[in-house]
């Protein structure tokens, strides 16, 4: 096994069992690696961020296929590279394919466990200030925060509302909460 970090090994194992905290740890640990990899290859920060979200979404859906004889970062980068190549192919042949027809209906459930520190910080802020802080997020993150915490929609309902897979919704929400918590801590 090439995993040098025991904490990483434990979190990968827990993620395979569906632990949301483990998914969050992996997202936090490897987000910048995947994002920077894509930033070098794509034309914009938005594209890099979208591909990174898709990468984590696909990785979390298929975490059970991760082979420990490889490094986790390499596995993520490979997924990211393949997503980018697929997007380039789609652009080059100018065909829009609706992924919703081809997507697996089987999504690994991420159990909502005890509130994360980000959840606690978000709930403790007064509403007016919180709304100002939310407006500092990118619109796609504002939308998932709004739908989840103010309209109290389920992941499935949010996925239907924004026409994206549930796994993308979960990754966007994790990322949005982390960014919002950072904004709140700064102010």
XYZ file of N, CA and C in Angstrom:
561
model
N 0.844 -1.178 0.000
C 0.000 0.000 0.000
C 0.890 1.241 0.000
N 0.567 2.205 -0.888
C 1.399 3.393 -0.999
C 0.935 4.539 -0.117
N -0.112 4.345 0.637
C -0.612 5.413 1.490
C 0.362 5.603 2.641
N 0.951 6.816 2.715
C 1.939 7.093 3.737
C 1.302 7.698 4.981
N 0.163 8.273 4.847
C -0.490 8.989 5.920
C -1.581 8.107 6.531
N -1.389 7.659 7.779
C -2.398 6.787 8.399
C -3.777 7.442 8.489
N -3.809 8.765 8.716
C -5.095 9.465 8.801
C -5.817 9.390 7.454
N -5.046 9.508 6.380
C -5.614 9.401 5.041
C -6.183 7.999 4.821
N -5.421 7.002 5.213
C -5.854 5.615 5.062
C -7.170 5.368 5.807
N -7.251 5.868 7.033
C -8.470 5.705 7.831
C -9.649 6.406 7.160
N -9.428 7.626 6.652
C -10.519 8.376 6.020
C -10.976 7.735 4.720
N -10.057 7.155 3.969
C -10.456 6.446 2.755
C -11.321 5.247 3.130
N -10.895 4.528 4.134
C -11.660 3.367 4.606
C -13.048 3.793 5.080
N -13.118 4.883 5.852
C -14.408 5.379 6.350
C -15.283 5.889 5.204
N -14.661 6.529 4.211
C -15.418 7.022 3.053
C -16.049 5.855 2.300
N -15.325 4.743 2.226
C -15.876 3.548 1.564
C -17.109 3.029 2.301
N -17.219 3.370 3.583
C -18.379 2.962 4.380
C -19.465 4.034 4.387
N -19.223 5.155 3.697
C -20.246 6.193 3.575
C -20.148 7.335 4.562
N -19.036 7.492 5.263
C -18.898 8.563 6.250
C -18.772 9.934 5.585
N -19.701 10.833 5.921
C -19.665 12.177 5.363
C -18.436 12.933 5.861
N -18.065 12.736 7.107
C -16.874 13.407 7.633
C -15.618 12.963 6.890
N -15.558 11.693 6.522
C -14.412 11.200 5.751
C -14.402 11.811 4.356
N -15.580 11.914 3.736
C -15.660 12.565 2.428
C -15.180 14.012 2.531
N -15.617 14.688 3.588
C -15.222 16.087 3.789
C -13.711 16.191 3.958
N -13.114 15.287 4.738
C -11.664 15.289 4.926
C -10.953 15.119 3.577
N -11.403 14.174 2.773
C -10.773 13.928 1.474
C -10.949 15.132 0.547
N -12.135 15.721 0.564
C -12.395 16.916 -0.253
C -11.471 18.051 0.171
N -11.396 18.304 1.475
C -10.547 19.383 1.990
C -9.072 19.121 1.702
N -8.643 17.878 1.833
C -7.243 17.530 1.666
C -6.797 17.644 0.211
N -7.645 17.246 -0.719
C -7.207 17.139 -2.112
C -7.835 18.153 -3.062
N -8.708 19.027 -2.557
C -9.382 20.000 -3.435
C -8.365 20.818 -4.230
N -7.414 21.437 -3.558
C -6.464 22.309 -4.249
C -5.598 21.550 -5.247
N -5.229 20.328 -4.933
C -4.427 19.532 -5.868
C -5.181 19.327 -7.182
N -6.431 18.925 -7.083
C -7.232 18.666 -8.286
C -7.555 19.985 -8.996
N -7.932 20.995 -8.220
C -8.274 22.294 -8.803
C -7.079 22.891 -9.557
N -5.906 22.896 -8.933
C -4.719 23.450 -9.589
C -4.330 22.647 -10.826
N -4.487 21.340 -10.770
C -4.236 20.489 -11.937
C -5.117 20.923 -13.096
N -6.404 21.150 -12.822
C -7.330 21.551 -13.876
C -7.135 22.996 -14.316
N -6.731 23.840 -13.396
C -6.510 25.246 -13.732
C -5.419 25.380 -14.793
N -4.423 24.502 -14.730
C -3.348 24.510 -15.729
C -3.850 24.039 -17.091
N -4.907 23.255 -17.123
C -5.378 22.641 -18.355
C -6.602 23.305 -18.973
N -7.354 24.010 -18.174
C -8.588 24.589 -18.707
C -8.436 26.087 -18.900
N -9.402 26.646 -19.566
C -9.302 28.052 -19.946
C -9.777 29.022 -18.873
N -10.413 28.516 -17.846
C -10.940 29.449 -16.853
C -11.022 28.821 -15.465
N -11.092 29.686 -14.471
C -11.258 29.231 -13.089
C -12.585 28.492 -12.922
N -13.631 28.994 -13.590
C -14.946 28.347 -13.486
C -14.914 26.927 -14.038
N -14.261 26.755 -15.204
C -14.147 25.412 -15.775
C -13.368 24.503 -14.843
N -12.264 25.019 -14.299
C -11.445 24.218 -13.383
C -12.263 23.815 -12.156
N -13.047 24.749 -11.635
C -13.856 24.456 -10.457
C -14.962 23.449 -10.777
N -15.606 23.611 -11.925
C -16.659 22.676 -12.322
C -16.108 21.263 -12.513
N -14.954 21.155 -13.154
C -14.339 19.840 -13.365
C -13.915 19.237 -12.023
N -13.430 20.072 -11.123
C -13.031 19.583 -9.795
C -14.243 19.046 -9.038
N -15.351 19.748 -9.104
C -16.588 19.278 -8.473
C -17.005 17.938 -9.066
N -16.957 17.837 -10.391
C -17.315 16.583 -11.046
C -16.361 15.457 -10.650
N -15.096 15.801 -10.490
C -14.095 14.806 -10.094
C -14.429 14.213 -8.739
N -14.692 15.063 -7.756
C -15.015 14.568 -6.423
C -16.350 13.829 -6.416
N -17.280 14.304 -7.193
C -18.566 13.632 -7.301
C -18.383 12.205 -7.806
N -17.627 12.063 -8.885
C -17.385 10.737 -9.460
C -16.563 9.879 -8.500
N -15.564 10.482 -7.877
C -14.719 9.736 -6.940
C -15.547 9.232 -5.754
N -16.436 10.055 -5.220
C -17.243 9.637 -4.083
C -18.237 8.554 -4.488
N -18.753 8.635 -5.702
C -19.653 7.592 -6.189
C -18.933 6.257 -6.351
N -17.649 6.334 -6.690
C -16.903 5.112 -7.008
C -15.758 4.827 -6.036
N -15.858 5.378 -4.844
C -14.790 5.216 -3.850
C -14.510 3.740 -3.568
N -15.526 2.916 -3.668
C -15.349 1.484 -3.410
C -14.408 0.824 -4.421
N -14.171 1.457 -5.559
C -13.278 0.880 -6.575
C -11.823 1.312 -6.387
N -11.578 2.218 -5.440
C -10.204 2.690 -5.225
C -9.318 1.533 -4.776
N -8.188 1.373 -5.453
C -7.226 0.312 -5.143
C -6.083 0.930 -4.341
N -5.882 0.447 -3.130
C -4.907 1.026 -2.209
C -3.457 0.899 -2.671
N -3.202 0.121 -3.724
C -1.818 0.043 -4.195
C -1.429 1.313 -4.973
N -2.379 2.161 -5.239
C -2.121 3.457 -5.872
C -2.301 4.563 -4.839
N -1.754 5.741 -5.141
C -1.975 6.855 -4.224
C -3.337 7.474 -4.536
N -3.984 7.962 -3.503
C -5.325 8.517 -3.657
C -5.291 9.758 -4.560
N -4.279 10.590 -4.374
C -4.163 11.804 -5.193
C -4.036 11.436 -6.670
N -3.252 10.432 -6.982
C -3.091 10.006 -8.370
C -4.414 9.507 -8.937
N -5.160 8.779 -8.126
C -6.466 8.283 -8.547
C -7.405 9.450 -8.871
N -7.415 10.456 -7.996
C -8.263 11.636 -8.231
C -7.842 12.389 -9.493
N -6.549 12.586 -9.665
C -6.042 13.312 -10.838
C -6.405 12.557 -12.118
N -6.337 11.239 -12.081
C -6.711 10.439 -13.249
C -8.187 10.623 -13.582
N -9.026 10.597 -12.568
C -10.460 10.842 -12.782
C -10.655 12.235 -13.378
N -9.975 13.217 -12.804
C -10.083 14.604 -13.261
C -9.640 14.741 -14.720
N -8.526 14.115 -15.043
C -7.997 14.166 -16.412
C -9.001 13.553 -17.386
N -9.586 12.425 -17.010
C -10.564 11.771 -17.882
C -11.823 12.611 -18.069
N -12.262 13.263 -17.017
C -13.433 14.150 -17.131
C -13.118 15.293 -18.089
N -11.934 15.880 -17.946
C -11.537 16.985 -18.822
C -11.481 16.530 -20.277
N -10.893 15.363 -20.518
C -10.817 14.827 -21.882
C -12.215 14.600 -22.444
N -13.092 14.036 -21.640
C -14.473 13.820 -22.087
C -15.154 15.136 -22.450
N -14.943 16.160 -21.625
C -15.554 17.464 -21.919
C -15.001 18.051 -23.216
N -13.706 17.896 -23.440
C -13.110 18.390 -24.689
C -13.676 17.651 -25.900
N -13.847 16.344 -25.769
C -14.428 15.559 -26.870
C -15.836 16.029 -27.182
N -16.605 16.257 -26.127
C -17.981 16.715 -26.334
C -18.012 18.064 -27.037
N -17.103 18.957 -26.654
C -17.048 20.270 -27.297
C -16.625 20.135 -28.753
N -15.654 19.277 -29.009
C -15.123 19.127 -30.365
C -16.146 18.554 -31.327
N -16.999 17.683 -30.885
C -17.996 17.121 -31.797
C -19.336 17.856 -31.698
N -19.387 18.853 -30.828
C -20.551 19.744 -30.700
C -21.872 19.009 -30.522
N -21.839 17.959 -29.738
C -23.071 17.222 -29.461
C -23.385 17.357 -27.979
N -24.574 17.782 -27.682
C -24.985 17.850 -26.281
C -25.648 16.539 -25.910
N -25.097 15.905 -24.903
C -25.652 14.634 -24.443
C -26.251 14.859 -23.065
N -27.458 14.433 -22.900
C -28.073 14.567 -21.584
C -27.575 13.445 -20.690
N -26.784 13.829 -19.708
C -26.220 12.837 -18.799
C -27.283 12.189 -17.926
N -28.396 12.884 -17.742
C -29.410 12.350 -16.837
C -29.942 10.994 -17.313
N -29.971 10.764 -18.631
C -30.450 9.477 -19.135
C -29.440 8.364 -18.911
N -28.139 8.725 -18.882
C -27.097 7.712 -18.784
C -26.563 7.516 -17.375
N -26.944 8.399 -16.473
C -26.369 8.326 -15.127
C -26.899 7.157 -14.351
N -26.047 6.660 -13.499
C -26.476 5.587 -12.611
C -27.471 6.137 -11.609
N -28.513 5.386 -11.367
C -29.485 5.778 -10.356
C -28.950 5.471 -8.964
N -27.969 4.576 -8.938
C -27.400 4.132 -7.672
C -26.398 5.163 -7.171
N -26.727 5.879 -6.117
C -25.828 6.867 -5.527
C -25.574 6.432 -4.090
N -24.314 6.472 -3.703
C -24.022 6.119 -2.318
C -24.525 7.230 -1.412
N -25.301 6.843 -0.439
C -25.871 7.817 0.480
C -24.797 8.315 1.430
N -24.732 9.630 1.530
C -23.837 10.225 2.508
C -24.708 10.581 3.697
N -24.472 9.929 4.797
C -25.301 10.099 5.980
C -25.003 11.450 6.618
N -26.067 12.203 6.923
C -25.892 13.446 7.657
C -25.632 13.074 9.109
N -24.382 13.267 9.540
C -24.021 12.937 10.908
C -24.146 14.200 11.753
N -23.480 14.218 12.880
C -23.512 15.404 13.721
C -23.071 16.614 12.915
N -23.556 17.797 13.287
C -23.178 18.992 12.526
C -21.660 19.172 12.506
N -21.172 19.541 11.323
C -19.752 19.832 11.184
C -19.494 21.209 11.794
N -18.232 21.564 12.023
C -17.951 22.907 12.535
C -18.527 24.008 11.634
N -18.490 23.755 10.318
C -19.050 24.740 9.386
C -20.555 24.899 9.612
N -21.262 23.762 9.822
C -22.696 23.824 10.093
C -22.976 24.637 11.350
N -22.192 24.410 12.394
C -22.375 25.110 13.666
C -22.169 26.612 13.487
N -21.101 26.978 12.796
C -20.820 28.401 12.561
C -21.950 29.043 11.764
N -22.403 28.347 10.718
C -23.468 28.894 9.871
C -24.732 29.143 10.691
N -25.110 28.195 11.513
C -26.354 28.329 12.287
C -26.272 29.386 13.370
N -25.050 29.651 13.883
C -24.905 30.586 14.989
C -24.905 32.055 14.536
N -24.738 32.308 13.285
C -24.677 33.691 12.806
C -26.079 34.290 12.724
N -26.145 35.608 12.893
C -27.477 36.200 12.757
C -27.851 36.252 11.279
N -29.116 36.195 10.990
C -29.599 35.992 9.634
C -29.155 37.090 8.671
N -29.250 38.338 9.056
C -28.888 39.428 8.141
C -27.419 39.341 7.732
N -26.545 39.123 8.718
C -25.129 39.015 8.421
C -24.864 37.776 7.577
N -25.539 36.697 7.909
C -25.364 35.454 7.164
C -25.748 35.650 5.694
N -26.845 36.336 5.454
C -27.273 36.580 4.075
C -26.246 37.437 3.317
N -25.671 38.434 4.014
C -24.617 39.247 3.367
C -23.417 38.367 3.034
N -23.040 37.496 3.951
C -21.898 36.601 3.719
C -22.184 35.623 2.584
N -23.396 35.113 2.520
C -23.764 34.180 1.445
C -23.646 34.858 0.090
N -23.984 36.149 0.033
C -23.903 36.880 -1.235
C -22.461 37.011 -1.741
N -21.481 36.760 -0.883
C -20.081 36.805 -1.305
C -19.655 35.522 -2.023
N -20.461 34.478 -1.914
C -20.168 33.224 -2.603
C -20.530 33.334 -4.084
N -19.963 32.453 -4.887
C -20.350 32.378 -6.297
C -21.815 31.969 -6.368
N -22.532 32.400 -7.402
C -23.972 32.109 -7.504
C -24.328 30.625 -7.363
N -23.514 29.729 -7.919
C -23.863 28.306 -7.830
C -23.802 27.811 -6.392
N -22.924 28.400 -5.570
C -22.836 28.028 -4.167
C -23.949 28.691 -3.365
N -24.286 29.932 -3.717
C -25.410 30.620 -3.066
C -26.682 29.795 -3.240
N -26.858 29.280 -4.442
C -28.073 28.542 -4.761
C -28.214 27.276 -3.912
N -27.148 26.479 -3.797
C -27.275 25.233 -3.016
C -27.454 25.512 -1.530
N -26.793 26.559 -1.014
C -26.994 26.949 0.394
C -28.447 27.374 0.606
N -28.941 28.186 -0.292
C -30.327 28.669 -0.206
C -31.314 27.504 -0.229
N -31.134 26.600 -1.164
C -32.068 25.481 -1.306
C -32.005 24.527 -0.107
N -30.804 24.286 0.401
C -30.651 23.310 1.496
C -31.070 23.886 2.849
N -30.603 25.097 3.161
C -30.789 25.622 4.511
C -31.984 26.559 4.669
N -32.385 27.221 3.601
C -33.510 28.145 3.732
C -34.809 27.542 3.205
N -34.715 26.762 2.134
C -35.911 26.086 1.627
C -36.014 24.661 2.170
N -34.956 24.208 2.845
C -34.904 22.903 3.497
C -35.244 21.749 2.554
N -34.695 21.812 1.333
C -34.897 20.742 0.365
C -33.913 19.604 0.622
N -34.309 18.408 0.269
C -33.426 17.243 0.375
C -32.407 17.309 -0.768
N -31.376 16.459 -0.682
C -30.392 16.399 -1.771
C -31.088 16.062 -3.088
N -32.015 15.133 -3.037
C -32.727 14.707 -4.247
C -33.531 15.874 -4.838
N -34.200 16.633 -3.974
C -34.992 17.775 -4.446
C -34.089 18.859 -5.030
N -32.944 19.077 -4.402
C -31.998 20.075 -4.926
C -31.487 19.619 -6.286
N -31.145 18.343 -6.397
C -30.648 17.800 -7.669
C -31.671 18.021 -8.776
N -32.928 17.796 -8.461
C -33.997 18.010 -9.437
C -34.136 19.495 -9.782
N -34.053 20.337 -8.772
C -34.201 21.792 -8.947
C -33.108 22.383 -9.843
N -31.861 21.950 -9.630
C -30.751 22.530 -10.402
C -30.320 21.634 -11.563
N -31.042 20.521 -11.742
C -30.813 19.611 -12.858
C -29.381 19.073 -12.887
N -28.931 18.587 -11.733
C -27.611 17.978 -11.608
C -27.734 16.701 -10.804
N -26.760 15.824 -10.927
C -26.802 14.580 -10.128
C -26.674 14.874 -8.631
N -27.224 13.985 -7.827
C -27.180 14.143 -6.375
C -25.738 14.249 -5.893
N -24.853 13.464 -6.473
C -23.453 13.486 -6.030
C -22.828 14.865 -6.258
N -23.157 15.542 -7.360
C -22.655 16.906 -7.595
C -23.199 17.855 -6.535
N -24.478 17.680 -6.192
C -25.103 18.533 -5.172
C -24.346 18.388 -3.849
N -24.032 17.147 -3.477
C -23.340 16.909 -2.213
C -21.967 17.568 -2.201
N -21.235 17.450 -3.299
C -19.907 18.066 -3.371
C -20.018 19.589 -3.342
N -20.954 20.146 -4.111
C -21.139 21.600 -4.120
C -21.501 22.108 -2.731
N -22.357 21.371 -2.047
C -22.778 21.790 -0.714
C -21.608 21.730 0.268
N -20.812 20.674 0.212
C -19.621 20.598 1.064
C -18.694 21.782 0.800
N -18.464 22.056 -0.470
C -17.569 23.160 -0.854
C -18.168 24.509 -0.424
N -19.449 24.693 -0.641
C -20.114 25.954 -0.279
C -20.028 26.205 1.217
N -20.257 25.156 2.020
C -20.187 25.306 3.479
C -18.776 25.678 3.915
N -17.786 25.064 3.306
C -16.392 25.366 3.668
C -16.056 26.820 3.315
N -16.440 27.260 2.122
C -16.162 28.638 1.709
C -16.919 29.637 2.577
N -18.176 29.324 2.891
C -18.974 30.218 3.719
C -18.397 30.307 5.132
N -17.976 29.194 5.672
C -17.365 29.208 7.012
C -16.104 30.066 7.027
N -15.312 29.990 5.960
C -14.106 30.811 5.867
C -14.453 32.297 5.811
N -15.495 32.649 5.069
C -15.946 34.050 4.986
C -16.416 34.524 6.353
N -17.173 33.694 7.039
C -17.694 34.058 8.360
C -16.559 34.244 9.349
N -15.581 33.354 9.314
C -14.446 33.449 10.244
C -13.634 34.723 10.015
N -13.535 35.170 8.755
C -12.767 36.383 8.439
C -13.465 37.627 8.960
N -14.806 37.605 8.946
C -15.528 38.825 9.338
C -15.831 38.882 10.805
